[in-house]
mmCIF file of C-alpha atoms and ligand atoms in Angstrom:
data_model
loop_
_atom_site.group_PDB
_atom_site.id
_atom_site.type_symbol
_atom_site.label_atom_id
_atom_site.label_comp_id
_atom_site.label_asym_id
_atom_site.label_seq_id
_atom_site.Cartn_x
_atom_site.Cartn_y
_atom_site.Cartn_z
ATOM 1 C CA UNK A 1 0.000 0.000 0.000
ATOM 2 C CA UNK A 2 1.215 3.456 -0.924
ATOM 3 C CA UNK A 3 1.060 5.813 2.034
ATOM 4 C CA UNK A 4 2.760 8.878 0.543
ATOM 5 C CA UNK A 5 1.606 12.331 1.267
ATOM 6 C CA UNK A 6 -1.651 12.729 -0.604
ATOM 7 C CA UNK A 7 -1.667 15.035 -3.615
ATOM 8 C CA UNK A 8 -4.240 17.784 -3.830
ATOM 9 C CA UNK A 9 -6.584 17.393 -6.789
ATOM 10 C CA UNK A 10 -8.935 20.364 -7.187
ATOM 11 C CA UNK A 11 -8.621 21.021 -3.466
ATOM 12 C CA UNK A 12 -9.200 17.383 -2.432
ATOM 13 C CA UNK A 13 -6.577 15.023 -0.917
ATOM 14 C CA UNK A 14 -6.082 11.991 -3.132
ATOM 15 C CA UNK A 15 -3.569 9.129 -3.037
ATOM 16 C CA UNK A 16 -3.403 7.941 -6.649
ATOM 17 C CA UNK A 17 -2.813 4.179 -6.819
ATOM 18 C CA UNK A 18 -2.963 3.746 -3.021
ATOM 19 C CA UNK A 19 -3.690 0.049 -3.592
ATOM 20 C CA UNK A 20 -1.582 -2.089 -5.924
ATOM 21 C CA UNK A 21 -3.311 -4.282 -8.501
ATOM 22 C CA UNK A 22 -2.806 -7.293 -6.197
ATOM 23 C CA UNK A 23 -4.294 -5.426 -3.248
ATOM 24 C CA UNK A 24 -7.261 -4.339 -5.374
ATOM 25 C CA UNK A 25 -7.857 -8.004 -6.244
ATOM 26 C CA UNK A 26 -7.596 -9.024 -2.583
ATOM 27 C CA UNK A 27 -10.018 -6.296 -1.506
ATOM 28 C CA UNK A 28 -12.426 -7.324 -4.266
ATOM 29 C CA UNK A 29 -12.340 -10.904 -2.938
ATOM 30 C CA UNK A 30 -13.156 -9.550 0.553
ATOM 31 C CA UNK A 31 -16.075 -7.590 -0.917
ATOM 32 C CA UNK A 32 -17.413 -10.705 -2.635
ATOM 33 C CA UNK A 33 -17.487 -12.513 0.732
ATOM 34 C CA UNK A 34 -19.231 -9.513 2.282
ATOM 35 C CA UNK A 35 -21.852 -9.481 -0.508
ATOM 36 C CA UNK A 36 -22.611 -13.165 0.167
ATOM 37 C CA UNK A 37 -23.686 -12.533 3.749
ATOM 38 C CA UNK A 38 -24.922 -8.960 3.252
ATOM 39 C CA UNK A 39 -26.465 -8.913 -0.252
ATOM 40 C CA UNK A 40 -26.333 -5.516 -2.035
ATOM 41 C CA UNK A 41 -29.679 -3.696 -2.244
ATOM 42 C CA UNK A 42 -31.005 -0.528 -3.889
ATOM 43 C CA UNK A 43 -32.184 1.994 -1.299
ATOM 44 C CA UNK A 44 -35.306 3.999 -2.142
ATOM 45 C CA UNK A 45 -34.978 7.709 -2.670
ATOM 46 C CA UNK A 46 -37.277 10.037 -0.716
ATOM 47 C CA UNK A 47 -39.750 9.984 -3.611
ATOM 48 C CA UNK A 48 -39.978 6.190 -3.773
ATOM 49 C CA UNK A 49 -37.683 5.539 -6.746
ATOM 50 C CA UNK A 50 -34.841 3.032 -6.247
ATOM 51 C CA UNK A 51 -31.329 4.507 -6.437
ATOM 52 C CA UNK A 52 -29.285 3.413 -9.468
ATOM 53 C CA UNK A 53 -26.443 2.378 -7.155
ATOM 54 C CA UNK A 54 -26.631 -0.878 -5.191
ATOM 55 C CA UNK A 55 -25.182 -0.752 -1.700
ATOM 56 C CA UNK A 56 -24.072 -2.960 1.135
ATOM 57 C CA UNK A 57 -21.741 -2.423 4.065
ATOM 58 C CA UNK A 58 -19.202 -3.797 6.481
ATOM 59 C CA UNK A 59 -18.736 -2.695 10.074
ATOM 60 C CA UNK A 60 -21.362 -1.759 12.625
ATOM 61 C CA UNK A 61 -23.408 0.585 10.440
ATOM 62 C CA UNK A 62 -24.903 0.728 6.950
ATOM 63 C CA UNK A 63 -26.502 3.779 5.396
ATOM 64 C CA UNK A 64 -30.147 3.233 4.467
ATOM 65 C CA UNK A 65 -32.925 5.192 2.809
ATOM 66 C CA UNK A 66 -36.638 4.692 2.233
ATOM 67 C CA UNK A 67 -39.802 6.802 2.120
ATOM 68 C CA UNK A 68 -39.330 7.593 5.818
ATOM 69 C CA UNK A 69 -35.998 9.255 5.050
ATOM 70 C CA UNK A 70 -32.393 8.216 5.448
ATOM 71 C CA UNK A 71 -30.512 6.909 8.431
ATOM 72 C CA UNK A 72 -27.867 4.417 9.538
ATOM 73 C CA UNK A 73 -29.026 0.867 10.342
ATOM 74 C CA UNK A 74 -27.231 -1.906 12.271
ATOM 75 C CA UNK A 75 -28.828 -4.970 10.657
ATOM 76 C CA UNK A 76 -29.277 -5.850 6.985
ATOM 77 C CA UNK A 77 -32.744 -4.799 5.714
ATOM 78 C CA UNK A 78 -33.449 -8.252 4.179
ATOM 79 C CA UNK A 79 -31.526 -10.758 6.322
ATOM 80 C CA UNK A 80 -31.857 -8.954 9.679
ATOM 81 C CA UNK A 81 -28.228 -9.897 10.389
ATOM 82 C CA UNK A 82 -25.390 -7.579 11.471
ATOM 83 C CA UNK A 83 -22.883 -6.555 8.801
ATOM 84 C CA UNK A 84 -19.513 -8.376 8.501
ATOM 85 C CA UNK A 85 -16.272 -6.798 9.761
ATOM 86 C CA UNK A 86 -14.470 -4.122 7.733
ATOM 87 C CA UNK A 87 -11.677 -5.667 5.593
ATOM 88 C CA UNK A 88 -8.198 -5.125 6.938
ATOM 89 C CA UNK A 89 -6.918 -3.514 3.745
ATOM 90 C CA UNK A 90 -9.658 -0.893 3.923
ATOM 91 C CA UNK A 91 -8.764 -0.181 7.564
ATOM 92 C CA UNK A 92 -5.149 0.319 6.530
ATOM 93 C CA UNK A 93 -6.176 2.917 3.946
ATOM 94 C CA UNK A 94 -8.260 4.764 6.583
ATOM 95 C CA UNK A 95 -5.287 4.796 8.967
ATOM 96 C CA UNK A 96 -3.176 6.549 6.308
ATOM 97 C CA UNK A 97 -5.491 9.548 6.857
ATOM 98 C CA UNK A 98 -6.839 9.130 10.422
ATOM 99 C CA UNK A 99 -5.366 7.395 13.450
ATOM 100 C CA UNK A 100 -7.512 8.616 16.384
ATOM 101 C CA UNK A 101 -10.139 5.899 15.916
ATOM 102 C CA UNK A 102 -11.083 3.282 13.331
ATOM 103 C CA UNK A 103 -14.200 3.632 11.173
ATOM 104 C CA UNK A 104 -17.417 1.888 12.233
ATOM 105 C CA UNK A 105 -18.930 1.875 8.739
ATOM 106 C CA UNK A 106 -17.596 0.855 5.351
ATOM 107 C CA UNK A 107 -20.286 1.579 2.817
ATOM 108 C CA UNK A 108 -19.888 -0.299 -0.465
ATOM 109 C CA UNK A 109 -21.489 1.281 -3.544
ATOM 110 C CA UNK A 110 -21.753 -0.674 -6.777
ATOM 111 C CA UNK A 111 -22.184 1.330 -9.998
ATOM 112 C CA UNK A 112 -23.283 -0.543 -13.068
ATOM 113 C CA UNK A 113 -23.226 0.927 -16.583
ATOM 114 C CA UNK A 114 -25.607 3.853 -16.209
ATOM 115 C CA UNK A 115 -25.480 4.302 -12.434
ATOM 116 C CA UNK A 116 -24.672 7.688 -10.954
ATOM 117 C CA UNK A 117 -24.993 9.445 -7.643
ATOM 118 C CA UNK A 118 -26.562 12.885 -7.352
ATOM 119 C CA UNK A 119 -24.942 15.710 -5.404
ATOM 120 C CA UNK A 120 -25.364 15.214 -1.658
ATOM 121 C CA UNK A 121 -23.608 15.857 1.641
ATOM 122 C CA UNK A 122 -22.489 13.117 4.068
ATOM 123 C CA UNK A 123 -23.957 14.557 7.235
ATOM 124 C CA UNK A 124 -25.595 11.737 9.175
ATOM 125 C CA UNK A 125 -22.457 10.997 11.210
ATOM 126 C CA UNK A 126 -21.987 12.115 14.828
ATOM 127 C CA UNK A 127 -18.648 13.921 14.560
ATOM 128 C CA UNK A 128 -17.605 15.845 11.436
ATOM 129 C CA UNK A 129 -14.088 16.046 12.914
ATOM 130 C CA UNK A 130 -13.646 12.554 11.475
ATOM 131 C CA UNK A 131 -13.106 12.273 7.723
ATOM 132 C CA UNK A 132 -14.861 10.212 5.072
ATOM 133 C CA UNK A 133 -12.238 8.107 3.301
ATOM 134 C CA UNK A 134 -13.068 6.660 -0.109
ATOM 135 C CA UNK A 135 -11.462 3.824 -2.083
ATOM 136 C CA UNK A 136 -12.296 3.272 -5.757
ATOM 137 C CA UNK A 137 -12.176 -0.087 -7.559
ATOM 138 C CA UNK A 138 -12.928 -1.000 -11.172
ATOM 139 C CA UNK A 139 -14.071 1.436 -13.838
ATOM 140 C CA UNK A 140 -13.186 5.153 -13.492
ATOM 141 C CA UNK A 141 -15.826 7.381 -11.910
ATOM 142 C CA UNK A 142 -16.231 11.099 -12.593
ATOM 143 C CA UNK A 143 -16.356 12.600 -9.103
ATOM 144 C CA UNK A 144 -17.927 16.037 -8.685
ATOM 145 C CA UNK A 145 -17.412 18.196 -5.608
ATOM 146 C CA UNK A 146 -18.616 21.658 -4.668
ATOM 147 C CA UNK A 147 -18.906 23.577 -1.428
ATOM 148 C CA UNK A 148 -21.160 23.425 1.589
ATOM 149 C CA UNK A 149 -24.133 24.926 -0.269
ATOM 150 C CA UNK A 150 -25.945 23.026 -3.000
ATOM 151 C CA UNK A 151 -25.512 26.031 -5.297
ATOM 152 C CA UNK A 152 -21.752 26.407 -4.642
ATOM 153 C CA UNK A 153 -19.614 26.087 -7.801
ATOM 154 C CA UNK A 154 -18.387 22.557 -8.478
ATOM 155 C CA UNK A 155 -15.398 20.949 -10.155
ATOM 156 C CA UNK A 156 -14.852 17.334 -11.170
ATOM 157 C CA UNK A 157 -12.069 14.807 -11.659
ATOM 158 C CA UNK A 158 -11.744 11.094 -12.412
ATOM 159 C CA UNK A 159 -11.186 8.541 -9.669
ATOM 160 C CA UNK A 160 -9.431 5.395 -10.868
ATOM 161 C CA UNK A 161 -9.159 1.876 -9.517
ATOM 162 C CA UNK A 162 -6.915 1.842 -6.441
ATOM 163 C CA UNK A 163 -7.233 5.568 -5.710
ATOM 164 C CA UNK A 164 -7.959 6.704 -2.157
ATOM 165 C CA UNK A 165 -9.504 10.070 -1.368
ATOM 166 C CA UNK A 166 -10.390 11.878 1.823
ATOM 167 C CA UNK A 167 -13.152 14.365 2.558
ATOM 168 C CA UNK A 168 -11.936 16.237 5.603
ATOM 169 C CA UNK A 169 -11.682 19.783 6.887
ATOM 170 C CA UNK A 170 -13.441 22.237 4.594
ATOM 171 C CA UNK A 171 -14.413 19.371 2.245
ATOM 172 C CA UNK A 172 -16.021 17.229 4.956
ATOM 173 C CA UNK A 173 -19.460 18.731 4.383
ATOM 174 C CA UNK A 174 -19.006 19.571 0.716
ATOM 175 C CA UNK A 175 -21.705 18.491 -1.735
ATOM 176 C CA UNK A 176 -20.371 15.674 -3.916
ATOM 177 C CA UNK A 177 -21.534 12.943 -6.279
ATOM 178 C CA UNK A 178 -20.651 10.740 -9.231
ATOM 179 C CA UNK A 179 -21.695 12.039 -12.681
ATOM 180 C CA UNK A 180 -20.967 8.843 -14.587
ATOM 181 C CA UNK A 181 -18.569 5.968 -14.930
ATOM 182 C CA UNK A 182 -16.413 4.941 -17.904
ATOM 183 C CA UNK A 183 -17.978 1.511 -18.205
ATOM 184 C CA UNK A 184 -15.738 -1.388 -19.237
ATOM 185 C CA UNK A 185 -12.432 0.479 -19.002
ATOM 186 C CA UNK A 186 -11.008 -1.520 -16.109
ATOM 187 C CA UNK A 187 -10.504 -5.267 -16.176
ATOM 188 C CA UNK A 188 -10.808 -5.615 -12.387
ATOM 189 C CA UNK A 189 -14.526 -6.439 -12.225
ATOM 190 C CA UNK A 190 -15.395 -9.256 -14.613
ATOM 191 C CA UNK A 191 -18.676 -7.712 -15.788
ATOM 192 C CA UNK A 192 -17.436 -4.097 -15.696
ATOM 193 C CA UNK A 193 -18.650 -1.437 -13.283
ATOM 194 C CA UNK A 194 -17.269 0.479 -10.347
ATOM 195 C CA UNK A 195 -17.132 -0.219 -6.627
ATOM 196 C CA UNK A 196 -16.601 2.570 -4.143
ATOM 197 C CA UNK A 197 -15.943 2.064 -0.459
ATOM 198 C CA UNK A 198 -16.536 4.922 1.932
ATOM 199 C CA UNK A 199 -15.163 4.546 5.413
ATOM 200 C CA UNK A 200 -16.810 6.649 8.069
ATOM 201 C CA UNK A 201 -17.147 7.078 11.825
ATOM 202 C CA UNK A 202 -20.877 7.120 12.418
ATOM 203 C CA UNK A 203 -21.010 6.972 16.238
ATOM 204 C CA UNK A 204 -19.003 9.267 18.505
ATOM 205 C CA UNK A 205 -15.531 7.884 19.219
ATOM 206 C CA UNK A 206 -14.971 6.944 22.916
HETATM 207 C C1 LIG B 1 -20.619 8.507 -1.966
HETATM 208 O O1 LIG B 1 -20.606 9.737 -1.900
HETATM 209 O O2 LIG B 1 -21.287 7.815 -1.186
HETATM 210 C C2 LIG B 1 -19.849 7.754 -3.006
HETATM 211 C C3 LIG B 1 -18.923 8.565 -3.824
HETATM 212 C C4 LIG B 1 -18.217 7.681 -4.811
HETATM 213 O O3 LIG B 1 -18.825 6.719 -5.307
HETATM 214 O O4 LIG B 1 -17.047 7.935 -5.120
HETATM 215 MN MN1 LIG B 2 -21.276 10.698 -0.074
#
């Protein structure tokens, strides 16, 4: 794992190629085991339409959304079981950015060919002093980030397989999303597509 000083890409800290190809393969294998016990699902948006992204999680918490709104849950919506532990490799990436406490949520987003994610803030966590750390796997995703107001100007850049990125400080509450993916560019996922892991601290650290 590459733990160099992150570079700043459009004001955001990114470690390009944080995970080697072998590590990306190992993490993908971990995610496959996670998906077996915690099958990916499509959360409903506030207006009752399923999101184009399928999600699952590792760690204590998973983000969830339905007509009642969004929140973190501690058991899988279909199986009723707790989520499996966060893979070690993902924890190591988090620790490159944050050492005060480990994350208690690793959200896994799966983008198929036409999936995207609209601009939103990550603001359901207890302490915004902790970052959100993201790891990208598979096809490139066009990441868009603005400021703390929905109408703030935005800029965008590509996240590639193995890249790690952190939303911290003035970016912690910035609106962000994924415009589109370059489907089929990466050979990592057999059927194409992009996986994104976001590591977060949902509950207050002791
Ligand atoms: C997210 O904001 O939850 C995911 C962003 C990404 O897929 O890179
Ligand atoms: Mn987000």
